[in-house]
XYZ file of C-alpha atoms in Angstrom:
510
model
C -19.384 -9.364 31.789
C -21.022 -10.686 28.467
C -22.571 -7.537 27.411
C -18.743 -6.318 28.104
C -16.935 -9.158 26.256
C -19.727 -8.490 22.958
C -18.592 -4.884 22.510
C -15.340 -5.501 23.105
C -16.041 -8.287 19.943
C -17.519 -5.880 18.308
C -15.256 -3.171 17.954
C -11.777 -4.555 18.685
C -11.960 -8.172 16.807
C -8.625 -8.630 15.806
C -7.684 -9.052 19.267
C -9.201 -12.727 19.712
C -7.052 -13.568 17.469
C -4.552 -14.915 19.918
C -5.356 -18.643 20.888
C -4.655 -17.506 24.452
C -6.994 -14.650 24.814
C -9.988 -17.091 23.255
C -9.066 -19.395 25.722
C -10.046 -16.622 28.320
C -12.775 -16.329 26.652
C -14.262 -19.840 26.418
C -13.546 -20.057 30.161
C -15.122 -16.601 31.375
C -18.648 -17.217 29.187
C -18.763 -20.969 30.139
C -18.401 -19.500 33.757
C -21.438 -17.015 33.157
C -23.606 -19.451 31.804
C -23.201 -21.902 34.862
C -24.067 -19.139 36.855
C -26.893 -17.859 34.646
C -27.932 -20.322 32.260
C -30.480 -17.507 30.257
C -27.022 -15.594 29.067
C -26.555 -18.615 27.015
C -28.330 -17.260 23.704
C -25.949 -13.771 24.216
C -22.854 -15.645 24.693
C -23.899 -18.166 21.350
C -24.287 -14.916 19.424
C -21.176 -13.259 20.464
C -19.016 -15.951 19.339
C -20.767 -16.504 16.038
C -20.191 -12.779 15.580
C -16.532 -12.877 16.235
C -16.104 -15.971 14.461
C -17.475 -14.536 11.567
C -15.071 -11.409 11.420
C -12.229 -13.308 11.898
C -13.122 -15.915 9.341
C -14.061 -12.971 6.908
C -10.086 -11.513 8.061
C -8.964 -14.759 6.885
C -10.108 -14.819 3.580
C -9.004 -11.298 3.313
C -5.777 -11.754 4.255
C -5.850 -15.256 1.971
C -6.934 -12.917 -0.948
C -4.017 -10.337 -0.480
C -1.311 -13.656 -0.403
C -2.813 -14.792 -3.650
C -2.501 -11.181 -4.929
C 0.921 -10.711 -4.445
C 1.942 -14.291 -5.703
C 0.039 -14.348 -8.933
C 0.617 -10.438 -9.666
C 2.830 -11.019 -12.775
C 6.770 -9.638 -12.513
C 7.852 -6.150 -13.810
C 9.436 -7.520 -16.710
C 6.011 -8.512 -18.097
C 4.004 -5.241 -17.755
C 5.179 -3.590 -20.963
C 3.218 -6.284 -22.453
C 0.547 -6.023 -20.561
C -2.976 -4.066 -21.754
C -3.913 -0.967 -20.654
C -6.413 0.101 -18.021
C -8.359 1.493 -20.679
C -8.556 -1.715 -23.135
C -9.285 -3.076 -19.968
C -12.575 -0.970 -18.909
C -12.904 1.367 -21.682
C -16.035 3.089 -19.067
C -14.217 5.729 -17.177
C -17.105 6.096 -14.555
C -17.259 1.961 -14.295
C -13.290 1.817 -13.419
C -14.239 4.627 -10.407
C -17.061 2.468 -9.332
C -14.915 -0.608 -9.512
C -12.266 1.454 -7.698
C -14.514 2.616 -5.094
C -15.354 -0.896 -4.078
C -11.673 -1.927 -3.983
C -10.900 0.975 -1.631
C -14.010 0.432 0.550
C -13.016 -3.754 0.519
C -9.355 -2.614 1.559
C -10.102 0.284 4.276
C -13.245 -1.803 6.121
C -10.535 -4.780 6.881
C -8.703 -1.857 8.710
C -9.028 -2.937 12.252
C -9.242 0.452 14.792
C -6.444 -0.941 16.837
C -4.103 -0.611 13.745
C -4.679 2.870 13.952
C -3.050 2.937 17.572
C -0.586 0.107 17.192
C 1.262 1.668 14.142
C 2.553 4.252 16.531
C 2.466 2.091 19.730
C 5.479 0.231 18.522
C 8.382 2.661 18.395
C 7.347 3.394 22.225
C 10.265 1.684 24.076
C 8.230 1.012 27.310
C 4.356 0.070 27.390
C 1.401 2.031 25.747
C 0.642 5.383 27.199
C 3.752 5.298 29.746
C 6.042 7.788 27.765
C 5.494 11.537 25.870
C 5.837 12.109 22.501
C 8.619 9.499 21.399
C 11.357 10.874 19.282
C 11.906 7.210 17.628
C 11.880 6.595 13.634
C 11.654 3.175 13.195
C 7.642 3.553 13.068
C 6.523 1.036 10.391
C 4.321 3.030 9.302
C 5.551 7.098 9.278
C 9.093 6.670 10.268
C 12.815 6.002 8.723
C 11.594 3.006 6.155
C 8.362 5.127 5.053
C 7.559 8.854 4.268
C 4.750 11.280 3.853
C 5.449 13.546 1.303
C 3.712 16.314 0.595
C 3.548 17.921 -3.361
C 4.873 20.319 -5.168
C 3.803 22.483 -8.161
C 4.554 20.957 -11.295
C 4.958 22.424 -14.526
C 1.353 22.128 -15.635
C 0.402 24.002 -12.527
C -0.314 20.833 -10.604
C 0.621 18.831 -7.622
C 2.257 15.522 -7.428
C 0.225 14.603 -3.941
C 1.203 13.465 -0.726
C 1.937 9.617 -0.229
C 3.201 7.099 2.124
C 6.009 4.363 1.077
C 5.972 1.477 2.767
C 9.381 -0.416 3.376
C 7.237 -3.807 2.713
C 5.327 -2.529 -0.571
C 3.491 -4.366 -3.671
C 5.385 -3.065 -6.977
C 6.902 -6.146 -8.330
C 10.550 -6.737 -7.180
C 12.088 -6.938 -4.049
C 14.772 -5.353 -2.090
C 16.252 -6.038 1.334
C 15.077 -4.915 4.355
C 16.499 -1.824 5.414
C 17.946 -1.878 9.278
C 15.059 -1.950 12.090
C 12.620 -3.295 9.691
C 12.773 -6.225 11.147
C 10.039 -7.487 13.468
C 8.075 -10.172 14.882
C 5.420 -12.375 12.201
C 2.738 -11.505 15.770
C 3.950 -7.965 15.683
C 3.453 -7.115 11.958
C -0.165 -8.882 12.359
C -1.108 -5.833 14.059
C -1.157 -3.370 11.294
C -0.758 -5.698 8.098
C -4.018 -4.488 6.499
C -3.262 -1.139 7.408
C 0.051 -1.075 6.113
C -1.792 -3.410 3.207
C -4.126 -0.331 2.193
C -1.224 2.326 1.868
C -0.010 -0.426 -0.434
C -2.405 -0.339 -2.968
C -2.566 3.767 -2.791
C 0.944 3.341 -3.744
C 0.408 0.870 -6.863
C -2.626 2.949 -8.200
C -0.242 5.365 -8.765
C 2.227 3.263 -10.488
C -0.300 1.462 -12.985
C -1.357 5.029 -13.922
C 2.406 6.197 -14.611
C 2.823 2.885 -16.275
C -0.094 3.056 -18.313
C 1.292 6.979 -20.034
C 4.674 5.967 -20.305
C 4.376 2.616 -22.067
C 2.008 4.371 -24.928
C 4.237 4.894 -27.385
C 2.542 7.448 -29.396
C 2.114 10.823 -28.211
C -1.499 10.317 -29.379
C -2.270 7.535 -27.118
C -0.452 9.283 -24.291
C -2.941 12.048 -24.510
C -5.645 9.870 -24.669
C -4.694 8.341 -21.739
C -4.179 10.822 -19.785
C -7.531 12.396 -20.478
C -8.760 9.025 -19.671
C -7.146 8.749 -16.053
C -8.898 12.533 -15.671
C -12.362 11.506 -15.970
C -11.640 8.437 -13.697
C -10.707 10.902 -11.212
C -13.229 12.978 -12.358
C -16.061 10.497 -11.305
C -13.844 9.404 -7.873
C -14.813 12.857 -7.120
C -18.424 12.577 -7.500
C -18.581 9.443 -5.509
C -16.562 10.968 -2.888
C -13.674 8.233 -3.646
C -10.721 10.857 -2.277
C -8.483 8.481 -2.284
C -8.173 7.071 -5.784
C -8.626 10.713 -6.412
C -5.293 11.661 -4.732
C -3.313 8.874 -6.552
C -4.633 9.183 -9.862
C -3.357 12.938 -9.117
C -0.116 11.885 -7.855
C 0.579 9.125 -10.527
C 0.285 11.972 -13.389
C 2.389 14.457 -11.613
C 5.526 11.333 -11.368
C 8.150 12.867 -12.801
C 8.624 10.348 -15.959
C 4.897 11.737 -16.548
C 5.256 14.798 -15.935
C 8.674 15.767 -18.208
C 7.175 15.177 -20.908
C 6.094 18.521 -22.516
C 4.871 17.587 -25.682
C 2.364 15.476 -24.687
C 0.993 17.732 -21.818
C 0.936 20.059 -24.647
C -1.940 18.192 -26.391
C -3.684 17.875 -23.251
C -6.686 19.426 -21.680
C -5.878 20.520 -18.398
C -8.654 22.370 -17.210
C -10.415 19.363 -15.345
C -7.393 18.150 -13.534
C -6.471 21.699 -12.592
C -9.647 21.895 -10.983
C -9.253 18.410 -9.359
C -6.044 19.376 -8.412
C -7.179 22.503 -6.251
C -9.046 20.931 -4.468
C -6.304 18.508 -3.318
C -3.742 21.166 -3.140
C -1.765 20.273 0.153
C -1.148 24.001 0.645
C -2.303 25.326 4.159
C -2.042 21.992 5.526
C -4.919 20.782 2.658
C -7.329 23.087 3.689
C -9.385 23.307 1.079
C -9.416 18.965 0.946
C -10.440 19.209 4.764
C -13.206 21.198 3.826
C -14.336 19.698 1.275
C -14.321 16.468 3.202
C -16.587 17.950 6.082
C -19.110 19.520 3.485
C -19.229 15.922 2.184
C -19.387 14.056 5.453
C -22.558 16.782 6.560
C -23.933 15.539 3.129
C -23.883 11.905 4.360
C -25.652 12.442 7.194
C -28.654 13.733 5.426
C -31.493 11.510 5.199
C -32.778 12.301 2.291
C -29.487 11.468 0.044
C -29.224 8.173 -2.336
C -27.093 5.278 -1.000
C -24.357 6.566 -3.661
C -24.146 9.907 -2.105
C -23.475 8.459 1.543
C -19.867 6.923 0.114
C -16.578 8.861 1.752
C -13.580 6.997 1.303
C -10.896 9.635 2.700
C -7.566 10.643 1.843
C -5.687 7.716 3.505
C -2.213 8.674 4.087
C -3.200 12.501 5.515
C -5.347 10.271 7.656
C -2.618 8.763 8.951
C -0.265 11.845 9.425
C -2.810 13.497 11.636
C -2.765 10.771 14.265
C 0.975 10.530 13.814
C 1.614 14.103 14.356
C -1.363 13.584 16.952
C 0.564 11.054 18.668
C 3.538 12.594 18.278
C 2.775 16.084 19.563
C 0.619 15.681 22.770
C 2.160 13.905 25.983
C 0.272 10.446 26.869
C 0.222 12.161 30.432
C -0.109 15.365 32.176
C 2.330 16.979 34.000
C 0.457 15.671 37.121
C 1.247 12.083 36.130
C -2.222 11.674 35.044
C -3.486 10.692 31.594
C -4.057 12.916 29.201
C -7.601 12.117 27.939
C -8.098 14.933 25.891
C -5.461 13.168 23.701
C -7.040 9.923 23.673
C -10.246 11.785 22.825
C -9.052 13.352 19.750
C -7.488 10.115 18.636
C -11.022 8.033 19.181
C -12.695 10.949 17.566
C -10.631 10.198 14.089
C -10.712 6.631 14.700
C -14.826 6.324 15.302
C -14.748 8.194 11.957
C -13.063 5.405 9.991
C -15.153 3.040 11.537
C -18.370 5.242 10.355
C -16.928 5.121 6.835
C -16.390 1.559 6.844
C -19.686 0.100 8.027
C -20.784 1.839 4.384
C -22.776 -0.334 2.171
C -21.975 0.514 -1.378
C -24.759 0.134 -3.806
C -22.742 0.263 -6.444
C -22.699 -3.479 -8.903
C -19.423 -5.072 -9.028
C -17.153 -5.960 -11.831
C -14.657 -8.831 -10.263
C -12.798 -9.311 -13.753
C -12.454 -5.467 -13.443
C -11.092 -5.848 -9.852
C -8.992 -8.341 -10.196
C -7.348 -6.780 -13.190
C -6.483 -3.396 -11.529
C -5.280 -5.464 -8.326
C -3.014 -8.113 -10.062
C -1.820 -6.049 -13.543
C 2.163 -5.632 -13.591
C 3.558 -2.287 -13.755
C 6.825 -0.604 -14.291
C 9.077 0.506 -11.754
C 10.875 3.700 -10.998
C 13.631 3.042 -13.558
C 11.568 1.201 -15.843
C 9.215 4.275 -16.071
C 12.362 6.599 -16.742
C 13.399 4.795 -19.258
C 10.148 4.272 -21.136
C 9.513 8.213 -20.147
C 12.766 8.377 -22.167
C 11.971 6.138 -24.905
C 8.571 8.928 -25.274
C 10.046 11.844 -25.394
C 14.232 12.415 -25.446
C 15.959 14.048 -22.528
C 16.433 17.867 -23.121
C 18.156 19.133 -19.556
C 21.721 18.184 -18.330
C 20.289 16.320 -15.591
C 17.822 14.616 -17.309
C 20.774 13.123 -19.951
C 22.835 12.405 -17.450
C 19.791 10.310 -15.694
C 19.443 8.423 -19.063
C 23.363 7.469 -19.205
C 23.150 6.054 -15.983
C 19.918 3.834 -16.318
C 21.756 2.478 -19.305
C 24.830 1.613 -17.733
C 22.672 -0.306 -15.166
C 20.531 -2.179 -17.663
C 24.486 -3.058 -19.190
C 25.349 -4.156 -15.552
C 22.603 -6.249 -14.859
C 22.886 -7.858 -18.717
C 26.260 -8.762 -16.779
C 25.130 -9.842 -13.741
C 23.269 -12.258 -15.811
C 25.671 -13.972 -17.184
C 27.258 -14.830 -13.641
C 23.898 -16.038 -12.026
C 23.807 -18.473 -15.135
C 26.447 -20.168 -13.998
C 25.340 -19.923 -10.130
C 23.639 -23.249 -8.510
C 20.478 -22.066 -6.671
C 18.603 -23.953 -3.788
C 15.120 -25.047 -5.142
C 13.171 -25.445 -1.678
C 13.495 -22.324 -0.367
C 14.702 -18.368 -0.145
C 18.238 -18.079 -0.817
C 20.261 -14.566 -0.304
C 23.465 -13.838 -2.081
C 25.927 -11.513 -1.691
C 28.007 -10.798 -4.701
C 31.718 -8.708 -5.190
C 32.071 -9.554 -8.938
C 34.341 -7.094 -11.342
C 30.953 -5.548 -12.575
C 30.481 -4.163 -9.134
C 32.001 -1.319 -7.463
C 30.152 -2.467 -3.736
C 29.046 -5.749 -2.970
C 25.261 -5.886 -4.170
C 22.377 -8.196 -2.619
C 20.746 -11.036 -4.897
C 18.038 -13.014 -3.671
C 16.114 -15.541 -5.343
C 12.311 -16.258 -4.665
C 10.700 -19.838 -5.565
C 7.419 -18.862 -4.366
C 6.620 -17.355 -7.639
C 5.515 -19.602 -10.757
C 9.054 -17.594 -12.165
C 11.888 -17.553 -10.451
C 13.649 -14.422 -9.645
C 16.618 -12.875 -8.485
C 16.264 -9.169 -7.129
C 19.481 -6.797 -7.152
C 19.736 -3.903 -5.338
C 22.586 -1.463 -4.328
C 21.746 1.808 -2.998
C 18.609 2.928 -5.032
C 19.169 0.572 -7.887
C 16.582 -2.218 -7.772
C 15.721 -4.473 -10.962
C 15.314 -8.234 -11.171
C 16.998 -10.928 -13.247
C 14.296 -13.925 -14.198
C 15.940 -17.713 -13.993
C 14.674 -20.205 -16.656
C 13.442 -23.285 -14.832
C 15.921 -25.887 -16.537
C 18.768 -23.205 -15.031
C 17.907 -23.857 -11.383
C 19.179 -27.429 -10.070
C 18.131 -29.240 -6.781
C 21.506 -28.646 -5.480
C 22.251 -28.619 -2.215
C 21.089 -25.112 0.445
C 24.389 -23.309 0.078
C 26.580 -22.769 -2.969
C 29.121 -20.678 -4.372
C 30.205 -19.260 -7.484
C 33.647 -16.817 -8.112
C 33.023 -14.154 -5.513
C 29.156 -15.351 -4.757
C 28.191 -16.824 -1.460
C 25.037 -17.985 -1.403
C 22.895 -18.614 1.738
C 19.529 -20.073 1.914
C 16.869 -19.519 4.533
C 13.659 -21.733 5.684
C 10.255 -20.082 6.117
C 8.065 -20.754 9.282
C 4.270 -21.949 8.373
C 3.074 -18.205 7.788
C 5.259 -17.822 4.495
C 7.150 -15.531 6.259
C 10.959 -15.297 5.782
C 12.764 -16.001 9.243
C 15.874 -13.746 8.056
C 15.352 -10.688 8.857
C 17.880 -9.748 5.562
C 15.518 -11.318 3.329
C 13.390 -8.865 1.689
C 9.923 -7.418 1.937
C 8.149 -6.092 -1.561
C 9.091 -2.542 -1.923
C 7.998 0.779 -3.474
C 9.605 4.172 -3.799
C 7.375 7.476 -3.036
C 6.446 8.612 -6.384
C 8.866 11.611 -6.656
């Protein structure tokens, strides 16, 4: 029973998580040692072990909280430096990088993996065939896997997934079924928390292109992000690889001729094939398993014994894993060669994880790429813009619209200067004003050291900052014209107990 209990510790931690299961716990090895005292020392060093994991989840998890609160808002990341004043060393950043991806992907608990698709199953684990539900937090209606496309330049914008609950600063409302349990989204948080960061690499490398004013600097840039990925490569870093790939083939990026003109493009066509997500990725895959045989060699370096994979195809092969086999045989039996396939994928996450990178670390380095604002989608059209004019139709008639919304929220301003906002606590508005054609969705967050109000209507998102000495302690509900505003109270995790209130959010890049 103890040697059971330890590697059940050992591989599935998260689950004593639950004050009720350790209480099973407690009572089953106090039970074993009064019947034999010697499994004492065992049962000692199974609970230090777990306690240890869970305390080192804790500070993880405290770590990612303090992230996204201190992570300055959009507004400020035009002003903000560059990567490259930053860490001028392109093969430091990838070893910096490395060490964020490793940090992020061993807090991955193996259960995740399962539970991400366990919850759109109606009935319990196993019971059903493949389900036919959407609402999977993870690959579903509020997130996507997207595979690239050619772009101009010959190259591929990636594959990525979007998260409905993402890290680009701003916020949007929930979108329906998002909604679920604060014990049900424990389950795959630092999952969901790893395609996160994926997501914002790729934003603070558009961001980083498109604010550079000078075509100059844009190239240099550029060439800069290349060797990063260059030396991601090397390491075997796959996934910074992929979104330093897919953050220079965004579209503001992208459109802009000239300066891809100046560029060098040799080395990222190179990088490029080998990511190519034709034939299912198949030259990525086997790539991967050359690299993988490569680790198990002996005689290689600590350095060459690093695989950090390609997250989010990761994750689409158990989905379409769980999605295309029954859980059971026609028989009524379970279908093990299923749950063998799964383990097999799973067991080699866990071998990546358990990696000990010898690589030093740079925290000021870290903590810069993890907390640095960047520009959203229509913040990096606009600066695209700003770069280079628009030359197509559709590209003008992009620009015209982004402008009328920067006129409507200049608007909106004005109104929520005159709105009364509850200081304590979340408040969601709902707004009909003559600016608006549909009723939009304000809310206001006072967890930040600025307060802000997010807007969003249909794919327009931007945020409106409040000046301290324009926020009053008034009382939790107010109203102003044709604005109804509703406040909400947060339970003792920080969560929001509306489910309308809204969960950070990123866009695929496109």
């Amino acid at each position: 029973m103890v040697q059971l209990l330890g590697e059940w510790a050992e591989l599935f931690p998260y689950d004593f998580r639950d004050d009720k299961m350790m209480a099973h716990v407690r009572a089953i090895t106090q039970k074993c040692v009064s019947i034999d005292p010697p499994v004492r020392k065992d049962v000692s060093f199974l609970l230090t072990s777990l306690l240890a994991r869970l305390t080192a989840l804790e500070r993880y998890e405290a770590f990612l909280h303090k992230n996204a609160v201190e992570t300055p808002l959009e507004s400020q990341a035009m002003t903000a430096p560059s990567i490259l004043a930053i860490c001028p060393d392109p093969n430091l950043l990838a070893e910096q990088l490395t060490h964020i991806e490793l940090e992020r992907l061993s807090h991955i608990g193996p259960e995740e993996f399962v539970q991400a698709f366990v919850k759109e199953i109606g009935g319990p684990a196993g019971v059903s065939g493949p389900s036919t539900s959407t609402n999977n937090p993870i690959v579903g209606s509020n997130s996507t896997i997207t595979n690239g496309v050619g772009g101009a330049n010959g190259s591929i914008s990636g594959s990525t997934i979007s998260s409905s609950s993402d890290g680009r600063p701003g916020a949007a409302p929930p979108t329906a079924g998002a909604s679920s349990s604060m014990k049900e989204s424990r389950k795959t948080r630092n999952l969901e928390s790893y395609v996160k960061w994926f997501n914002r690499l790729c934003y603070i490398i558009s961001s980083d292109v498109c604010k550079a004013t000078k075509k100059k600097l844009r190239v240099r840039y550029i060439e800069y992000w290349v060797e990063v990925a260059k030396e991601c490569f090397n390491i075997g870093n796959f996934n910074s690889l992929m979104a330093i790939i897919t953050g220079l083939n965004m579209s503001p990026v992208l459109r802009m001729k000239k300066t891809w003109g100046k560029v060098n493009c040799d080395l990222l066509s190179s990088l490029e094939q080998h990511m190519d997500p034709s034939s299912n990725f198949a030259s990525y895959r086997s790539l991967l398993k050359s690299v993988v045989w490569h680790t198990t060699n002996p005689s290689s370096d600590a350095r060459a014994k690093t695989v950090i994979p390609f997250f989010s195809l990761l994750i689409k092969d158990l989905y379409f894993l769980h999605q295309g086999c029954a859980s059971r045989l026609p028989n009524g039996h379970i279908n093990f060669e299923k749950c063998w396939q799964l383990a097999k994928q799973v067991t080699e996450v866990m071998t990546w994880q358990q990696v000990q990178c010898a690589i030093p670390k740079v925290p000021t380095i870290m903590g810069s790429i993890q907390t640095i604002p960047v520009l959203g989608e229509n913040a990096l059209l606009l600066a695209s813009f700003e770069c280079e004019p628009p030359e197509t139709p559709e590209e003008k008639e992009r620009l015209k619209q982004l402008q009328e919304e920067a006129n409507l929220l200049l608007q909106m301003t004005n109104e929520v200067h005159n709105l009364v906002l509850p200081s304590t606590s979340a408040a969601s508005l709902t707004c009909s004003s003559q600016f608006l054609p549909q009723p939009y969705v304000l809310v206001t967050s006072m967890d930040s050291s600025v307060p802000t109000i997010f807007l969003e209507q249909g794919h327009t998102q931007a945020q409106i900052e409040i000046s301290q000495e324009l926020l009053s302690l008034g009382p939790t509900s107010s109203s102003c014209g044709n604005c109804e505003v509703t406040s909400s109270s947060q339970d003792e995790e920080g969560q929001n107990n509306e489910s309308h209130l809204p969960l950070p959010h990123i866009s695929s890049p496109s």
